[in-house]
Amino acid sequence: ILNDMNYNISVMDTVVLFDEGRLFTRSTGALKIIRRMSGLYPLLYVFIIIPKFLRNFIYDIIAGKRYKWFGKQDNCMIPTPELKKRFIG
C-alpha cells in the first residue's frame, strides 16, 4: 500500500496510518489513531486544531524522548489473535 501511495518506505521512522484511501503520518496519524481509542484518549484529538508544523515539532520531541520516558523492550510483543485481527495482511 505504501509503495502504491508513493511513500518512501526506506525511511520508516514515524507512525503511518492508511485510512479511507489516504496516508497520515507523524502527529496527524497519531491523533487520528488516538481518536479511535477508548476512554479519555479521544479528547486529545482537540490538538488537531494546532497548525501541523507545530504539532509535528512537538511530535518529534516526544518521539525522540519516548524510550527515555517509557523504556524500550528488547523483544517485540507477540500479538494475541484479537490484536492480529486489527492489522492488514
Short mmCIF file of N, CA and C in Angstrom, two decimals:
data_model
loop_
_atom_site.label_atom_id
_atom_site.label_comp_id
_atom_site.label_asym_id
_atom_site.label_seq_id
_atom_site.Cartn_x
_atom_site.Cartn_y
_atom_site.Cartn_z
N ILE A 1 0.84 -1.20 0.00
CA ILE A 1 0.00 0.00 0.00
C ILE A 1 0.87 1.25 0.00
N LEU A 2 1.92 1.23 0.83
CA LEU A 2 2.78 2.42 0.91
C LEU A 2 3.48 2.68 -0.41
N ASN A 3 3.93 1.63 -1.07
CA ASN A 3 4.56 1.81 -2.39
C ASN A 3 3.57 2.39 -3.39
N ASP A 4 2.35 1.89 -3.36
CA ASP A 4 1.32 2.39 -4.28
C ASP A 4 0.99 3.87 -4.03
N MET A 5 1.18 4.32 -2.80
CA MET A 5 0.90 5.72 -2.45
C MET A 5 2.15 6.59 -2.60
N ASN A 6 3.22 6.04 -3.19
CA ASN A 6 4.49 6.75 -3.39
C ASN A 6 5.10 7.23 -2.07
N TYR A 7 4.96 6.42 -1.01
CA TYR A 7 5.57 6.74 0.27
C TYR A 7 6.93 6.09 0.33
N ASN A 8 7.94 6.84 0.75
CA ASN A 8 9.31 6.34 0.81
C ASN A 8 9.44 5.36 1.99
N ILE A 9 9.37 4.07 1.70
CA ILE A 9 9.41 3.06 2.76
C ILE A 9 10.83 2.81 3.28
N SER A 10 11.83 3.39 2.64
CA SER A 10 13.20 3.20 3.15
C SER A 10 13.43 3.99 4.43
N VAL A 11 12.57 4.96 4.71
CA VAL A 11 12.68 5.76 5.92
C VAL A 11 11.40 5.57 6.74
N MET A 12 11.35 4.49 7.50
CA MET A 12 10.18 4.20 8.33
C MET A 12 10.49 4.60 9.76
N ASP A 13 10.44 5.90 10.03
CA ASP A 13 10.80 6.40 11.34
C ASP A 13 9.66 7.15 12.03
N THR A 14 8.44 6.89 11.59
CA THR A 14 7.28 7.57 12.16
C THR A 14 6.06 6.68 12.06
N VAL A 15 5.01 7.09 12.73
CA VAL A 15 3.75 6.39 12.62
C VAL A 15 3.13 6.70 11.25
N VAL A 16 2.57 5.68 10.62
CA VAL A 16 1.92 5.84 9.33
C VAL A 16 0.54 5.18 9.43
N LEU A 17 -0.49 5.94 9.13
CA LEU A 17 -1.86 5.43 9.15
C LEU A 17 -2.43 5.53 7.75
N PHE A 18 -2.96 4.42 7.24
CA PHE A 18 -3.67 4.40 5.96
C PHE A 18 -5.14 4.30 6.30
N ASP A 19 -5.91 5.32 5.97
CA ASP A 19 -7.31 5.37 6.33
C ASP A 19 -8.11 6.02 5.22
N GLU A 20 -9.15 5.34 4.80
CA GLU A 20 -10.06 5.86 3.78
C GLU A 20 -9.30 6.30 2.53
N GLY A 21 -8.31 5.50 2.13
CA GLY A 21 -7.56 5.77 0.92
C GLY A 21 -6.51 6.85 1.03
N ARG A 22 -6.24 7.33 2.24
CA ARG A 22 -5.25 8.39 2.43
C ARG A 22 -4.22 7.96 3.46
N LEU A 23 -3.01 8.53 3.33
CA LEU A 23 -1.94 8.29 4.30
C LEU A 23 -1.84 9.47 5.25
N PHE A 24 -1.70 9.16 6.52
CA PHE A 24 -1.49 10.18 7.54
C PHE A 24 -0.24 9.79 8.32
N THR A 25 0.66 10.74 8.51
CA THR A 25 1.91 10.46 9.20
C THR A 25 2.11 11.42 10.37
N ARG A 26 3.10 11.09 11.17
CA ARG A 26 3.53 11.91 12.30
C ARG A 26 2.35 12.30 13.19
N SER A 27 2.21 13.56 13.52
CA SER A 27 1.20 13.97 14.50
C SER A 27 -0.22 13.72 14.01
N THR A 28 -0.47 13.90 12.73
CA THR A 28 -1.82 13.69 12.21
C THR A 28 -2.20 12.22 12.31
N GLY A 29 -1.30 11.34 11.94
CA GLY A 29 -1.56 9.90 12.06
C GLY A 29 -1.79 9.50 13.49
N ALA A 30 -0.95 9.99 14.39
CA ALA A 30 -1.08 9.65 15.81
C ALA A 30 -2.42 10.15 16.37
N LEU A 31 -2.80 11.37 16.04
CA LEU A 31 -4.06 11.91 16.54
C LEU A 31 -5.26 11.17 15.98
N LYS A 32 -5.20 10.77 14.72
CA LYS A 32 -6.31 10.01 14.13
C LYS A 32 -6.43 8.63 14.77
N ILE A 33 -5.30 8.04 15.16
CA ILE A 33 -5.33 6.76 15.88
C ILE A 33 -5.91 6.97 17.27
N ILE A 34 -5.46 8.00 17.97
CA ILE A 34 -5.94 8.31 19.32
C ILE A 34 -7.45 8.54 19.31
N ARG A 35 -7.95 9.15 18.26
CA ARG A 35 -9.39 9.43 18.17
C ARG A 35 -10.22 8.15 18.21
N ARG A 36 -9.64 7.03 17.79
CA ARG A 36 -10.36 5.75 17.76
C ARG A 36 -10.20 4.93 19.04
N MET A 37 -9.40 5.39 19.95
CA MET A 37 -9.16 4.65 21.19
C MET A 37 -10.32 4.83 22.15
N SER A 38 -10.36 3.99 23.17
CA SER A 38 -11.42 4.09 24.17
C SER A 38 -10.96 4.97 25.33
N GLY A 39 -11.88 5.24 26.22
CA GLY A 39 -11.55 6.05 27.39
C GLY A 39 -11.49 7.53 27.05
N LEU A 40 -10.59 8.21 27.73
CA LEU A 40 -10.47 9.66 27.55
C LEU A 40 -9.49 10.06 26.45
N TYR A 41 -8.76 9.09 25.91
CA TYR A 41 -7.77 9.40 24.87
C TYR A 41 -8.34 10.20 23.70
N PRO A 42 -9.53 9.90 23.20
CA PRO A 42 -10.05 10.69 22.06
C PRO A 42 -10.15 12.18 22.32
N LEU A 43 -10.19 12.59 23.58
CA LEU A 43 -10.22 14.02 23.88
C LEU A 43 -8.96 14.72 23.40
N LEU A 44 -7.86 13.98 23.27
CA LEU A 44 -6.61 14.56 22.79
C LEU A 44 -6.70 14.99 21.33
N TYR A 45 -7.71 14.50 20.63
CA TYR A 45 -7.87 14.87 19.21
C TYR A 45 -8.08 16.37 19.04
N VAL A 46 -8.42 17.07 20.10
CA VAL A 46 -8.60 18.52 20.03
C VAL A 46 -7.32 19.20 19.54
N PHE A 47 -6.17 18.57 19.74
CA PHE A 47 -4.90 19.14 19.30
C PHE A 47 -4.75 19.20 17.78
N ILE A 48 -5.69 18.61 17.05
CA ILE A 48 -5.65 18.67 15.59
C ILE A 48 -5.81 20.11 15.11
N ILE A 49 -6.34 20.99 15.96
CA ILE A 49 -6.53 22.40 15.55
C ILE A 49 -5.20 23.17 15.54
N ILE A 50 -4.19 22.64 16.20
CA ILE A 50 -2.87 23.28 16.20
C ILE A 50 -2.27 23.13 14.81
N PRO A 51 -1.65 24.15 14.26
CA PRO A 51 -1.05 24.03 12.93
C PRO A 51 -0.09 22.83 12.85
N LYS A 52 -0.14 22.17 11.72
CA LYS A 52 0.61 20.93 11.52
C LYS A 52 2.10 21.08 11.81
N PHE A 53 2.71 22.17 11.41
CA PHE A 53 4.15 22.32 11.63
C PHE A 53 4.48 22.35 13.13
N LEU A 54 3.60 22.93 13.94
CA LEU A 54 3.82 22.95 15.39
C LEU A 54 3.57 21.57 16.00
N ARG A 55 2.48 20.91 15.56
CA ARG A 55 2.19 19.56 16.05
C ARG A 55 3.34 18.62 15.74
N ASN A 56 3.86 18.70 14.52
CA ASN A 56 4.94 17.80 14.13
C ASN A 56 6.23 18.10 14.90
N PHE A 57 6.47 19.36 15.20
CA PHE A 57 7.62 19.73 16.02
C PHE A 57 7.52 19.07 17.40
N ILE A 58 6.35 19.18 18.01
CA ILE A 58 6.12 18.56 19.33
C ILE A 58 6.18 17.04 19.22
N TYR A 59 5.59 16.49 18.16
CA TYR A 59 5.64 15.05 17.93
C TYR A 59 7.09 14.57 17.87
N ASP A 60 7.93 15.28 17.14
CA ASP A 60 9.34 14.89 17.01
C ASP A 60 10.07 14.91 18.35
N ILE A 61 9.76 15.88 19.19
CA ILE A 61 10.38 15.93 20.52
C ILE A 61 9.96 14.71 21.34
N ILE A 62 8.66 14.43 21.35
CA ILE A 62 8.16 13.29 22.12
C ILE A 62 8.73 11.99 21.56
N ALA A 63 8.75 11.85 20.24
CA ALA A 63 9.28 10.63 19.63
C ALA A 63 10.75 10.44 19.97
N GLY A 64 11.50 11.51 20.05
CA GLY A 64 12.92 11.42 20.37
C GLY A 64 13.20 11.04 21.81
N LYS A 65 12.24 11.29 22.69
CA LYS A 65 12.44 11.00 24.12
C LYS A 65 11.60 9.83 24.63
N ARG A 66 10.84 9.19 23.75
CA ARG A 66 9.90 8.17 24.22
C ARG A 66 10.58 7.01 24.92
N TYR A 67 11.73 6.57 24.45
CA TYR A 67 12.41 5.44 25.10
C TYR A 67 12.91 5.84 26.49
N LYS A 68 13.36 7.07 26.63
CA LYS A 68 13.82 7.55 27.93
C LYS A 68 12.65 7.58 28.92
N TRP A 69 11.49 8.04 28.44
CA TRP A 69 10.33 8.19 29.31
C TRP A 69 9.60 6.87 29.58
N PHE A 70 9.46 6.04 28.54
CA PHE A 70 8.63 4.84 28.65
C PHE A 70 9.41 3.54 28.61
N GLY A 71 10.71 3.61 28.35
CA GLY A 71 11.52 2.40 28.26
C GLY A 71 11.46 1.77 26.88
N LYS A 72 12.30 0.78 26.69
CA LYS A 72 12.37 0.09 25.40
C LYS A 72 12.45 -1.40 25.66
N GLN A 73 11.68 -2.16 24.93
CA GLN A 73 11.68 -3.61 25.06
C GLN A 73 12.75 -4.21 24.16
N ASP A 74 13.37 -5.29 24.63
CA ASP A 74 14.37 -5.99 23.82
C ASP A 74 13.70 -6.88 22.78
N ASN A 75 12.48 -7.30 23.06
CA ASN A 75 11.75 -8.20 22.17
C ASN A 75 10.41 -7.59 21.82
N CYS A 76 9.91 -7.93 20.65
CA CYS A 76 8.59 -7.46 20.24
C CYS A 76 7.51 -8.29 20.92
N MET A 77 6.40 -7.65 21.19
CA MET A 77 5.26 -8.34 21.78
C MET A 77 4.67 -9.30 20.76
N ILE A 78 4.25 -10.47 21.20
CA ILE A 78 3.55 -11.40 20.33
C ILE A 78 2.07 -11.05 20.43
N PRO A 79 1.47 -10.62 19.31
CA PRO A 79 0.07 -10.17 19.38
C PRO A 79 -0.89 -11.32 19.63
N THR A 80 -1.94 -11.03 20.36
CA THR A 80 -3.00 -12.00 20.60
C THR A 80 -3.81 -12.15 19.32
N PRO A 81 -4.60 -13.23 19.20
CA PRO A 81 -5.46 -13.36 18.00
C PRO A 81 -6.39 -12.17 17.81
N GLU A 82 -6.90 -11.60 18.91
CA GLU A 82 -7.78 -10.44 18.79
C GLU A 82 -7.05 -9.24 18.22
N LEU A 83 -5.79 -9.06 18.65
CA LEU A 83 -5.00 -7.94 18.16
C LEU A 83 -4.60 -8.15 16.70
N LYS A 84 -4.31 -9.39 16.31
CA LYS A 84 -3.95 -9.69 14.93
C LYS A 84 -5.05 -9.30 13.95
N LYS A 85 -6.29 -9.42 14.38
CA LYS A 85 -7.43 -9.09 13.50
C LYS A 85 -7.46 -7.62 13.12
N ARG A 86 -6.76 -6.78 13.88
CA ARG A 86 -6.79 -5.33 13.65
C ARG A 86 -5.77 -4.87 12.61
N PHE A 87 -4.92 -5.78 12.13
CA PHE A 87 -3.87 -5.43 11.19
C PHE A 87 -4.18 -5.95 9.79
N ILE A 88 -3.69 -5.25 8.79
CA ILE A 88 -3.87 -5.64 7.40
C ILE A 88 -2.88 -6.75 7.07
N GLY A 89 -3.35 -7.77 6.39
CA GLY A 89 -2.48 -8.83 5.89
C GLY A 89 -1.94 -9.66 6.97
#
